[in-house]
Tab-separated table of C-alpha atoms and ligand atoms in Angstrom:
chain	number	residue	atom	x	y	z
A	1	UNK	CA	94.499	149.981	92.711
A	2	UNK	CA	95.287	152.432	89.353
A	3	UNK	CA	92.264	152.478	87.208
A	4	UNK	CA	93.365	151.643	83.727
A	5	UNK	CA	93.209	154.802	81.497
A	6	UNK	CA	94.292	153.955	78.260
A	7	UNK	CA	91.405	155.698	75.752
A	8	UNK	CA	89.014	152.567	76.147
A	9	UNK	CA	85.703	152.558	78.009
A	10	UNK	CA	85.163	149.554	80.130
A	11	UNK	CA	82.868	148.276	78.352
A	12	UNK	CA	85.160	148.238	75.319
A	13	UNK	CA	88.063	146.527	76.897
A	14	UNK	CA	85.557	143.782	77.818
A	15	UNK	CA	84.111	143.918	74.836
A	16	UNK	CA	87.719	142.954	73.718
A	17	UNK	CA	88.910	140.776	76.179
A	18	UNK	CA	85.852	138.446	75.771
A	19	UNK	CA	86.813	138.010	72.183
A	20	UNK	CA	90.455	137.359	72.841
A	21	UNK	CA	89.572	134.546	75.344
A	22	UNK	CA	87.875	132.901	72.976
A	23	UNK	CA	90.732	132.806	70.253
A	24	UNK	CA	92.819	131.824	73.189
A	25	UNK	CA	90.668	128.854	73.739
A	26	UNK	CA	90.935	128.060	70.032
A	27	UNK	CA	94.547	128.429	70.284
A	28	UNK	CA	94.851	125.746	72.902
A	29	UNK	CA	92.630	123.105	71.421
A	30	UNK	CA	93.999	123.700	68.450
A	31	UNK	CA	97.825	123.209	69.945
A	32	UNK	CA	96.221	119.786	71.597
A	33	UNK	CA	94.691	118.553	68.218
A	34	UNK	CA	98.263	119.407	66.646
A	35	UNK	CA	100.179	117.693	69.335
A	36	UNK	CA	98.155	114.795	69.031
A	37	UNK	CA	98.851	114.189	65.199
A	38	UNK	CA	102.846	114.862	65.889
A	39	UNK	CA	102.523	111.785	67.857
A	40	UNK	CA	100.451	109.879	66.111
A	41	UNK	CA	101.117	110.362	62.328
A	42	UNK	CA	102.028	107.179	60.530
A	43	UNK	CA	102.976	106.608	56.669
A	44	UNK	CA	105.699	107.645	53.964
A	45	UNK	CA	105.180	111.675	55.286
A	46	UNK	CA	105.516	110.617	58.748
A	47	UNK	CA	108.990	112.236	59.360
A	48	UNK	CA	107.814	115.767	57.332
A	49	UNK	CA	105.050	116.057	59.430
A	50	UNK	CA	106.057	115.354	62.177
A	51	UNK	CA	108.192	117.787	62.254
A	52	UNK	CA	106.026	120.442	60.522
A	53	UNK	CA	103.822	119.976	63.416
A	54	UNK	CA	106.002	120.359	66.040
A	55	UNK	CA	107.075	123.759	64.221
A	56	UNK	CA	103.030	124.078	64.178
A	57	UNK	CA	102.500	123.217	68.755
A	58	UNK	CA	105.637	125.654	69.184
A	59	UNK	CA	104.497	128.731	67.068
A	60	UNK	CA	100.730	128.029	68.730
A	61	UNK	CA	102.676	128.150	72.086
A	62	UNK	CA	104.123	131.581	71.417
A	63	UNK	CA	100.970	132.591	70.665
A	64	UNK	CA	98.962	131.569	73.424
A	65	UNK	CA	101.461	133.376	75.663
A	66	UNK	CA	100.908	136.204	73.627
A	67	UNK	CA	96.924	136.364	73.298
A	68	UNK	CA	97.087	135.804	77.616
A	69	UNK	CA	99.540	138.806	78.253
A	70	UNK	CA	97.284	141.020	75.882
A	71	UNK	CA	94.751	139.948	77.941
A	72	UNK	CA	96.295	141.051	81.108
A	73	UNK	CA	97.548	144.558	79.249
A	74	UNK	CA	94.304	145.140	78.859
A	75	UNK	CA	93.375	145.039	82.662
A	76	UNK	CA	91.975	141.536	82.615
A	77	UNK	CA	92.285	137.945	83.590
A	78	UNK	CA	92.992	135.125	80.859
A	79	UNK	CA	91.483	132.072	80.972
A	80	UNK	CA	93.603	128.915	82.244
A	81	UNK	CA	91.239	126.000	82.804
A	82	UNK	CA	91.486	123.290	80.663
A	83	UNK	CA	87.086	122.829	81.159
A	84	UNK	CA	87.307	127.367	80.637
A	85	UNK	CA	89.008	126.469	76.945
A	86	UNK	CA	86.847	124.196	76.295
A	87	UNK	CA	83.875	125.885	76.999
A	88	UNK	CA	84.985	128.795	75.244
A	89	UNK	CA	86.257	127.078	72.217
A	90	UNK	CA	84.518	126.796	68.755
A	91	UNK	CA	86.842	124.227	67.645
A	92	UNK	CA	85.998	120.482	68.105
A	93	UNK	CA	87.895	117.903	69.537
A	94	UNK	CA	87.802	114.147	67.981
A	95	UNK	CA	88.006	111.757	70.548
A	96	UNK	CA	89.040	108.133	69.588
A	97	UNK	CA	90.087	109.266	66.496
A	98	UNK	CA	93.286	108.295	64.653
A	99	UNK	CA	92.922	109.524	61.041
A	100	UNK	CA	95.020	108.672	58.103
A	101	UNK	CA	97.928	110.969	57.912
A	102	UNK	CA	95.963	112.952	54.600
A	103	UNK	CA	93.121	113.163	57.419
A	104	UNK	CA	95.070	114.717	59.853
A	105	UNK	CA	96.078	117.388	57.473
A	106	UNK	CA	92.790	117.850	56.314
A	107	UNK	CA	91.378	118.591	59.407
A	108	UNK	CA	93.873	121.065	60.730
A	109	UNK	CA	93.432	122.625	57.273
A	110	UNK	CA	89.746	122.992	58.488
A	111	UNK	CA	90.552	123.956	62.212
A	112	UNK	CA	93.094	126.456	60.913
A	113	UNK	CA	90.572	128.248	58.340
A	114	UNK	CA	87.627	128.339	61.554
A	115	UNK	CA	90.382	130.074	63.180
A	116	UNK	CA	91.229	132.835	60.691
A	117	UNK	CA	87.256	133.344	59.991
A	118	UNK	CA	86.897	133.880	63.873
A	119	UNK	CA	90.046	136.374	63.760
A	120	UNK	CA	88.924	137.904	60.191
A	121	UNK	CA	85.701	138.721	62.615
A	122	UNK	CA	87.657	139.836	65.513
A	123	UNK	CA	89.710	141.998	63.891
A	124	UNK	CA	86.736	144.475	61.742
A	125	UNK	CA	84.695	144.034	65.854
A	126	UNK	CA	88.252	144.955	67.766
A	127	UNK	CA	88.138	148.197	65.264
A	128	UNK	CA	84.885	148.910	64.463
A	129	UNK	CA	82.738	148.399	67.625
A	130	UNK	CA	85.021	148.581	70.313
A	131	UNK	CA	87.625	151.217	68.605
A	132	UNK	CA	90.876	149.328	69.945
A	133	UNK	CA	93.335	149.503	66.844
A	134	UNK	CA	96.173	148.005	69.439
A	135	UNK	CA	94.044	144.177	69.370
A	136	UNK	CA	92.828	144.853	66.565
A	137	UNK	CA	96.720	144.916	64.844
A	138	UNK	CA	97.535	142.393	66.897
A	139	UNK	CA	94.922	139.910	65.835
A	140	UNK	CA	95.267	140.293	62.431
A	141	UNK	CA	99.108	139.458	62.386
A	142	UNK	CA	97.732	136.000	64.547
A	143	UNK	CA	95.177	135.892	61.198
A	144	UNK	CA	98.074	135.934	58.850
A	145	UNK	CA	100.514	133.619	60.278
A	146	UNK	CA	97.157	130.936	60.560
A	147	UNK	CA	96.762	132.118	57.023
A	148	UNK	CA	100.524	130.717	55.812
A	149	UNK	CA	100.007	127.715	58.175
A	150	UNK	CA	96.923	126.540	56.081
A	151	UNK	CA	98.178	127.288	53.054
A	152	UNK	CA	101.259	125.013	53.647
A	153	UNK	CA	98.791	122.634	55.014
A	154	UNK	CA	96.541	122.557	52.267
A	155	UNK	CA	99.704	122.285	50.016
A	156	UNK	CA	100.123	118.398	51.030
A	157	UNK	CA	96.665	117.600	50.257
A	158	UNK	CA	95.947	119.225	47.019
A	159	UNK	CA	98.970	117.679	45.303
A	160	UNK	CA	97.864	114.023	46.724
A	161	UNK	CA	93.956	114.701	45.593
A	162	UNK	CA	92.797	112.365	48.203
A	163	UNK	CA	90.176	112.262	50.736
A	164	UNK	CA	90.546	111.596	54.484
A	165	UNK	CA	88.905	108.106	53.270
A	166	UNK	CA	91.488	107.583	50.506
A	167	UNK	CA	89.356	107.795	47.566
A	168	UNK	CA	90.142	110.139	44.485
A	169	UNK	CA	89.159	113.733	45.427
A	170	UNK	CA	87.187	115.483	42.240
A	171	UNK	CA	89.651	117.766	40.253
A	172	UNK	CA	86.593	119.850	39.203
A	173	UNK	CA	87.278	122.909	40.853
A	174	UNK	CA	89.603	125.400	38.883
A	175	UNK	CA	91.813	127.753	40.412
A	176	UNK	CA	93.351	130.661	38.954
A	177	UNK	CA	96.573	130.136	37.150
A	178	UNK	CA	99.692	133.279	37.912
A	179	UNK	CA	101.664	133.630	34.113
B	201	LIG	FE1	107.950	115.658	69.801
């Protein structure tokens, strides 16, 4: 077999690859959890989000494929057990749960930003201790397109100002204002 000789120690590819498994695991519980509220979303947004989030599964879908194969550039073996994801994950799944269609979006808001904090991480460790610019690009274009997912997430619940319970959120919090 060729011995991989691309400018990274073994230790650093590992390094790597153990990093990328785990945003691959968040990747797929996260494309379950998104799945699951494109089914079950009810209410007067049902048909916007519904389709939102089956724009969400298919761009999560792309990006599985894509955190796997840069797995397997790098000389190693993606995960591809459902109990491996889960194991790996640091996303949690709800069980049981059907929230309200503002709860839905409030906790993919959440599981989105735990996402782009693990990648924000990834990306200055990819870099800085284990010197591989390639994953380290790589991850932080994943970071930004979980970045403009949130965003438009967070979008529906800011105008509505209600929690996942339906009570008034409180407007105390002030954001800057562009002229
Ligand atoms: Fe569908």
């Amino acid at each position: 077999m060729h011995k991989i000789n691309i400018g990274l120690t073994d230790e650093q590819r590992h390094g790597v690859m153990n990093l990328l498994n785990q945003d691959l695991a968040d990747a797929y519980v996260l494309l379950v959890k998104t799945k699951k509220y494109h089914w079950d979303v009810v209410g007067p947004q049902f048909r916007t989000l519904h389709q939102l989030w089956e724009e969400h599964y298919k761009k999560l879908t792309e990006n599985i494929d894509e955190i796997a194969e840069r797995i397997r550039t790098l000389g190693g073996y993606p995960t591809g057990t459902m109990e491996g994801f889960l194991s790996l994950a640091t996303l949690k799944e709800h069980s049981g749960e059907i929230p309200t269609a503002t709860g839905m979006v409030t906790q993919l808001v959440e599981d989105h930003e735990q996402v782009i904090r693990n990648l924000r991480n990834h990306v200055d460790r990819c870099s800085e201790e284990f010197h591989d610019q390639g994953s380290a690009d790589f991850l932080t274009e994943l970071m930004e397109e979980h970045e403009q997912i949130a965003w438009m997430l967070r979008s529906f619940i800011e105008g509505q100002a209600l929690e996942p319970n339906g009570k008034q959120q409180s407007t105390e919090t002030k954001v800057p204002v562009g002229v």
